[in-house]
PDB file of C-alpha atoms in Angstrom:
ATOM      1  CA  UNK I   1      62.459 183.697   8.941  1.00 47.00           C
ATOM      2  CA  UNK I   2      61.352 181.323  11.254  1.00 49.00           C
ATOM      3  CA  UNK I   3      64.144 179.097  10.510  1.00 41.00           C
ATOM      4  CA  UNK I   4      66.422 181.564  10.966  1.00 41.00           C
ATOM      5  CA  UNK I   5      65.437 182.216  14.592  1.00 38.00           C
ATOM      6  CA  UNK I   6      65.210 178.746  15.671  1.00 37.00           C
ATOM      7  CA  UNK I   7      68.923 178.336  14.393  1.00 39.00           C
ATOM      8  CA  UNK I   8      70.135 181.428  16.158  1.00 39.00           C
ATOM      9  CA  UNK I   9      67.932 180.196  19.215  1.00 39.00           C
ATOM     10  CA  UNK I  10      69.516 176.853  19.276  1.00 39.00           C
ATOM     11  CA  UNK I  11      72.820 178.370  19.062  1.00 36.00           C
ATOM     12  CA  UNK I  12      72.738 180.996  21.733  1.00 38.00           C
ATOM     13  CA  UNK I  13      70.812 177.892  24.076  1.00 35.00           C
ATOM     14  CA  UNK I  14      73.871 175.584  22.917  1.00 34.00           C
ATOM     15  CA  UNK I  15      76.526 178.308  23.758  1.00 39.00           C
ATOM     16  CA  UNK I  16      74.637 178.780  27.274  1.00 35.00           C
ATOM     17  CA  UNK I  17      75.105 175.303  28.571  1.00 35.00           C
ATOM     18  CA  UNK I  18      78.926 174.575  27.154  1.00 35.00           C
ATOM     19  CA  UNK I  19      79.532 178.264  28.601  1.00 38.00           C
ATOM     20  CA  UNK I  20      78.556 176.314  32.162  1.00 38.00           C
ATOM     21  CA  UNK I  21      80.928 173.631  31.684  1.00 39.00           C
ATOM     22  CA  UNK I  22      83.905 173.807  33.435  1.00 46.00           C
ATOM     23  CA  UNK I  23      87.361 171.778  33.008  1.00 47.00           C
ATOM     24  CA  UNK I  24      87.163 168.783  35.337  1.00 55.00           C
ATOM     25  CA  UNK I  25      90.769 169.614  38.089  1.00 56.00           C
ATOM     26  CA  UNK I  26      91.232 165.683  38.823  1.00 61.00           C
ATOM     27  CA  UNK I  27      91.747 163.052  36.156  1.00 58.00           C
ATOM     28  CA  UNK I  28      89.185 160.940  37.909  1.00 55.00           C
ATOM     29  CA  UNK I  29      84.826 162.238  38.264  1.00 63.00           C
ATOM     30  CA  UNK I  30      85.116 160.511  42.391  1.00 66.00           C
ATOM     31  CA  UNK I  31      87.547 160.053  44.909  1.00 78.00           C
ATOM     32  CA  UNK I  32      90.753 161.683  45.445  1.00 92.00           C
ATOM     33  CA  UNK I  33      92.331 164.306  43.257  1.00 94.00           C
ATOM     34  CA  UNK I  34      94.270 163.010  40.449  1.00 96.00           C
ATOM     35  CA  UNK I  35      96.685 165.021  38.002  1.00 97.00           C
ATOM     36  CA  UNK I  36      98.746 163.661  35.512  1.00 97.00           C
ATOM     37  CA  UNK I  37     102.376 165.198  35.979  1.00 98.00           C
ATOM     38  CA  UNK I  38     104.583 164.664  32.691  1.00 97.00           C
ATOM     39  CA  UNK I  39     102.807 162.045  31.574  1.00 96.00           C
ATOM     40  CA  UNK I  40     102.784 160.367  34.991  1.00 96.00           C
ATOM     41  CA  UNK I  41      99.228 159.711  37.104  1.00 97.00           C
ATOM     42  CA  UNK I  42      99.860 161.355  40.442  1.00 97.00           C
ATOM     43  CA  UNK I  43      96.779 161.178  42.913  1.00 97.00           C
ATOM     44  CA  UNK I  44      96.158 162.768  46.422  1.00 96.00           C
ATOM     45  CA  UNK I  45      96.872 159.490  48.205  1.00 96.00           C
ATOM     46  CA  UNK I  46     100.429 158.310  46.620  1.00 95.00           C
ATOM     47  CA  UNK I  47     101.580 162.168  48.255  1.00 97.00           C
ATOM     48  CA  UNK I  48     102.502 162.531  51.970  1.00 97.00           C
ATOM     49  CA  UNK I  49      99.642 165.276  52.966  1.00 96.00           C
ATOM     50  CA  UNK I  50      98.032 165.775  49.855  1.00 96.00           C
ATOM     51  CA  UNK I  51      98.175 168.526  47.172  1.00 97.00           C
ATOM     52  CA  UNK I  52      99.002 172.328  48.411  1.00 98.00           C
ATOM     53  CA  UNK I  53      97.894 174.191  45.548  1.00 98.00           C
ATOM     54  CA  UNK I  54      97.013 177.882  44.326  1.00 98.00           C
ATOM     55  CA  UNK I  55      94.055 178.590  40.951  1.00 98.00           C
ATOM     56  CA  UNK I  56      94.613 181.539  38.981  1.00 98.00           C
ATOM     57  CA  UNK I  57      92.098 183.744  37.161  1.00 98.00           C
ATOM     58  CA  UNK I  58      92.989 186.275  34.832  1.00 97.00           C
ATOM     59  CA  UNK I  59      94.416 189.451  37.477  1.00 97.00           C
ATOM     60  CA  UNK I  60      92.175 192.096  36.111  1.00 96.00           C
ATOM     61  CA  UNK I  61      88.884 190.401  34.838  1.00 96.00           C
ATOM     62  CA  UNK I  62      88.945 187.473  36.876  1.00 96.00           C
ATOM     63  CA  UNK I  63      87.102 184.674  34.837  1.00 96.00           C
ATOM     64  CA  UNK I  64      88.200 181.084  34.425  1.00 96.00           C
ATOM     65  CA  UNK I  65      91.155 179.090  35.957  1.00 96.00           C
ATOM     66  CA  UNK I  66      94.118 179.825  33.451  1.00 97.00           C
ATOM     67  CA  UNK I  67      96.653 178.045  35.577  1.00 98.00           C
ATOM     68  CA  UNK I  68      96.964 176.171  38.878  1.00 98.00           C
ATOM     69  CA  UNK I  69     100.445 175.684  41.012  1.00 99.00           C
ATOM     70  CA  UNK I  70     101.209 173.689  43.584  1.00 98.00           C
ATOM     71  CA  UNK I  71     103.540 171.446  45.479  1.00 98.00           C
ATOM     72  CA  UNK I  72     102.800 168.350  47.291  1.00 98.00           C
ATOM     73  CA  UNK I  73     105.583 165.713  49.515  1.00 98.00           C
ATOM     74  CA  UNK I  74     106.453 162.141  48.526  1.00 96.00           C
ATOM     75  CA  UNK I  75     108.483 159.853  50.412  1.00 97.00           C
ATOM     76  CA  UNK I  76     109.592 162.757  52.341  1.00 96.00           C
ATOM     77  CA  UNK I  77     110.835 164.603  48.820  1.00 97.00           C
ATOM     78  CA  UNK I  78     108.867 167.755  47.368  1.00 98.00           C
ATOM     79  CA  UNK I  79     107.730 168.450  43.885  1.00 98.00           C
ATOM     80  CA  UNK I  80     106.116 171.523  42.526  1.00 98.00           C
ATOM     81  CA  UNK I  81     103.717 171.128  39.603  1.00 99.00           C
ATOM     82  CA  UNK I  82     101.978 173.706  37.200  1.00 98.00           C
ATOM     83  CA  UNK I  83      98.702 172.847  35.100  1.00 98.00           C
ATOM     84  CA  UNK I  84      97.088 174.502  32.646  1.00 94.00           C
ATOM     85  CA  UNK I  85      93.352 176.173  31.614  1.00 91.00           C
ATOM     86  CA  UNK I  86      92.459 174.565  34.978  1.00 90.00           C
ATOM     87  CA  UNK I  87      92.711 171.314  33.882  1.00 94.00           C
ATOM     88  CA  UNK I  88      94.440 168.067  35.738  1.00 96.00           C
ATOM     89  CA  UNK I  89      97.179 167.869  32.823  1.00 97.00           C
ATOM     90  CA  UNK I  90     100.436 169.471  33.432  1.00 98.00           C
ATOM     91  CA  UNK I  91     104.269 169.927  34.238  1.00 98.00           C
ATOM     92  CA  UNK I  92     106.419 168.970  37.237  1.00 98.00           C
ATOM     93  CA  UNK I  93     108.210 172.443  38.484  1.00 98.00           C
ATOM     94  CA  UNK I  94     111.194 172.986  40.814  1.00 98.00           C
ATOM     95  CA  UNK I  95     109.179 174.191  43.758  1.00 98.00           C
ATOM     96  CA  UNK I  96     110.981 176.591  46.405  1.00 98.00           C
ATOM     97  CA  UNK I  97     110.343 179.832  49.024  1.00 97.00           C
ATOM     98  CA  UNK I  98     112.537 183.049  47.639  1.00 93.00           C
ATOM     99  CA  UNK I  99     112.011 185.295  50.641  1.00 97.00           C
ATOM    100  CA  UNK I 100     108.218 186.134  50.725  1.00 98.00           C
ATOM    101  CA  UNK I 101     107.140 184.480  47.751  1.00 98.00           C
ATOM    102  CA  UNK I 102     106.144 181.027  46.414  1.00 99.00           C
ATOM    103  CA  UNK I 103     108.065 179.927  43.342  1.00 98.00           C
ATOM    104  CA  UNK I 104     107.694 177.183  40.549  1.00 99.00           C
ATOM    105  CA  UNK I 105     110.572 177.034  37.748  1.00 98.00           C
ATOM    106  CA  UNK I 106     109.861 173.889  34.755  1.00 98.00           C
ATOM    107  CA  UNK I 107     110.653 173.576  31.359  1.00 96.00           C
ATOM    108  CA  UNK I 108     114.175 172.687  29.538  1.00 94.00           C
ATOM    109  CA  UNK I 109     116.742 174.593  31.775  1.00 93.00           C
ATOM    110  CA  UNK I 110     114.004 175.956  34.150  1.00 95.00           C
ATOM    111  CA  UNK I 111     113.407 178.856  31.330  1.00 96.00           C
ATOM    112  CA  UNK I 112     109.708 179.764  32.836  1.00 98.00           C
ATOM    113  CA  UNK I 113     108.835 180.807  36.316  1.00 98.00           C
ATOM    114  CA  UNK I 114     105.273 181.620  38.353  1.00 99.00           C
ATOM    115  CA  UNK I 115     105.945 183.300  41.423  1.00 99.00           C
ATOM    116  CA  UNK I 116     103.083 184.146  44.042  1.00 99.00           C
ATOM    117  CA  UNK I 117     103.830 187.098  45.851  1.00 98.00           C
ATOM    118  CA  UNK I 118     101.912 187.295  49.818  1.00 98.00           C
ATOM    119  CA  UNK I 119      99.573 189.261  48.487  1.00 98.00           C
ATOM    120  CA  UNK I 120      98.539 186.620  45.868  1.00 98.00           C
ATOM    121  CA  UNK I 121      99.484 188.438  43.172  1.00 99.00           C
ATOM    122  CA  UNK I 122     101.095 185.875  40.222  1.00 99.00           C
ATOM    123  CA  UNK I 123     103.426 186.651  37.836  1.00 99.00           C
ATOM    124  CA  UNK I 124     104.449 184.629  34.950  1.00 98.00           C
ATOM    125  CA  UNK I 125     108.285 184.585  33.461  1.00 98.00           C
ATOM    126  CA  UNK I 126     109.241 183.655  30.592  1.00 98.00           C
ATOM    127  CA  UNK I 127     113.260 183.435  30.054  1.00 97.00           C
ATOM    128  CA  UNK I 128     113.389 181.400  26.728  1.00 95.00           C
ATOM    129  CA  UNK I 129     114.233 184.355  24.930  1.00 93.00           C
ATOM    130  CA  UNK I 130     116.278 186.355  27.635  1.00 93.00           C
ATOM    131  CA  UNK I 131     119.589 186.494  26.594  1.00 92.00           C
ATOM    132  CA  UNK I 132     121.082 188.280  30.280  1.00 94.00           C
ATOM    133  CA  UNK I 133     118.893 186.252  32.623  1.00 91.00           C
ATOM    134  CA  UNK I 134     115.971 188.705  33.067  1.00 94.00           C
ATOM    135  CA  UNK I 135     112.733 188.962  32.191  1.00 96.00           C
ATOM    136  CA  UNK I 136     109.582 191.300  33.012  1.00 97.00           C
ATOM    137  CA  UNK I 137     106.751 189.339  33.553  1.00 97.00           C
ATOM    138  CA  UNK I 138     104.385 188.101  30.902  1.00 97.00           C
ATOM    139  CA  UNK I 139     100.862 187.843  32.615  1.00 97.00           C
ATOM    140  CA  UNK I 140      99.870 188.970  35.827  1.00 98.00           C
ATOM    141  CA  UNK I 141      97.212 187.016  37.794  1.00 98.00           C
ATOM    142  CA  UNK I 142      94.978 186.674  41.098  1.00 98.00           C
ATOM    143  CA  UNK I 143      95.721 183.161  43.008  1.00 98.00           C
ATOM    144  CA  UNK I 144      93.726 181.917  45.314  1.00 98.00           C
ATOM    145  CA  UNK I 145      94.714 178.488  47.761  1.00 97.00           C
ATOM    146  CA  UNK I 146      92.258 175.989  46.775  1.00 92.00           C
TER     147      UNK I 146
END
């Protein structure tokens, strides 16, 4: 018996301290932020200004980063980006203003879309599978400018 509550002890303690850890949002522990873009190593200083960027929890329970957009200037040109489980590792994005909203379209033929509406609601598209060009979204979340 008593082994049996030092193993579900150590568990739960174990569970505890990797439920604390969080995903590290630069490639690098110190200094400026770093992401890695397609394979490429993009970090705060190579940009114009810096990255602009939005983190997005889950729109109803909140929680953990799911996804992070941005944009950022280089050279004078502007790229949008998109990274996942708030991580540093993601996707460059076409990155553009429709109206109101913030938008970010990547992927072969630009087939998935985040949009940020001004109340920072985001909405995730998916049109891989949309055979007229439309498509409800597929997750709703909170963003928040980091």
């Amino acid at each position: 018996m008593k082994k049996i509550f030092l193993y579900i002890s150590s568990l739960i303690v174990v569970s505890l301290f990797t439920s604390c850890l969080s995903i590290p949002s630069s490639a690098v522990s110190s200094g400026p932020r770093t992401l890695i873009l397609n394979g490429v190593t993009v970090s705060a200083t190579d940009t114009d200004n810096g990255f602009t960027a939005w983190y997005c929890v889950d729109y109803v329970y909140g929680g953990s980063v799911l996804v992070e957009v941005g944009y950022f200037y280089k050279n004078g040109s502007q790229y949008g980006f998109v990274l996942y489980d708030g991580g540093y590792i993601g996707e460059l994005a076409y990155f553009s203003r429709d109206g109101l909203n913030y938008r970010w379209d990547w992927g072969e033929n630009e087939k998935y879309s985040f949009v940020i509406k001004p109340d920072g609601t985001g909405l995730y598209y998916d049109f891989s599978t949309s055979k007229d060009g439309t498509a409800k979204p597929r997750d709703v979340y909170k963003a928040y400018k980091r």
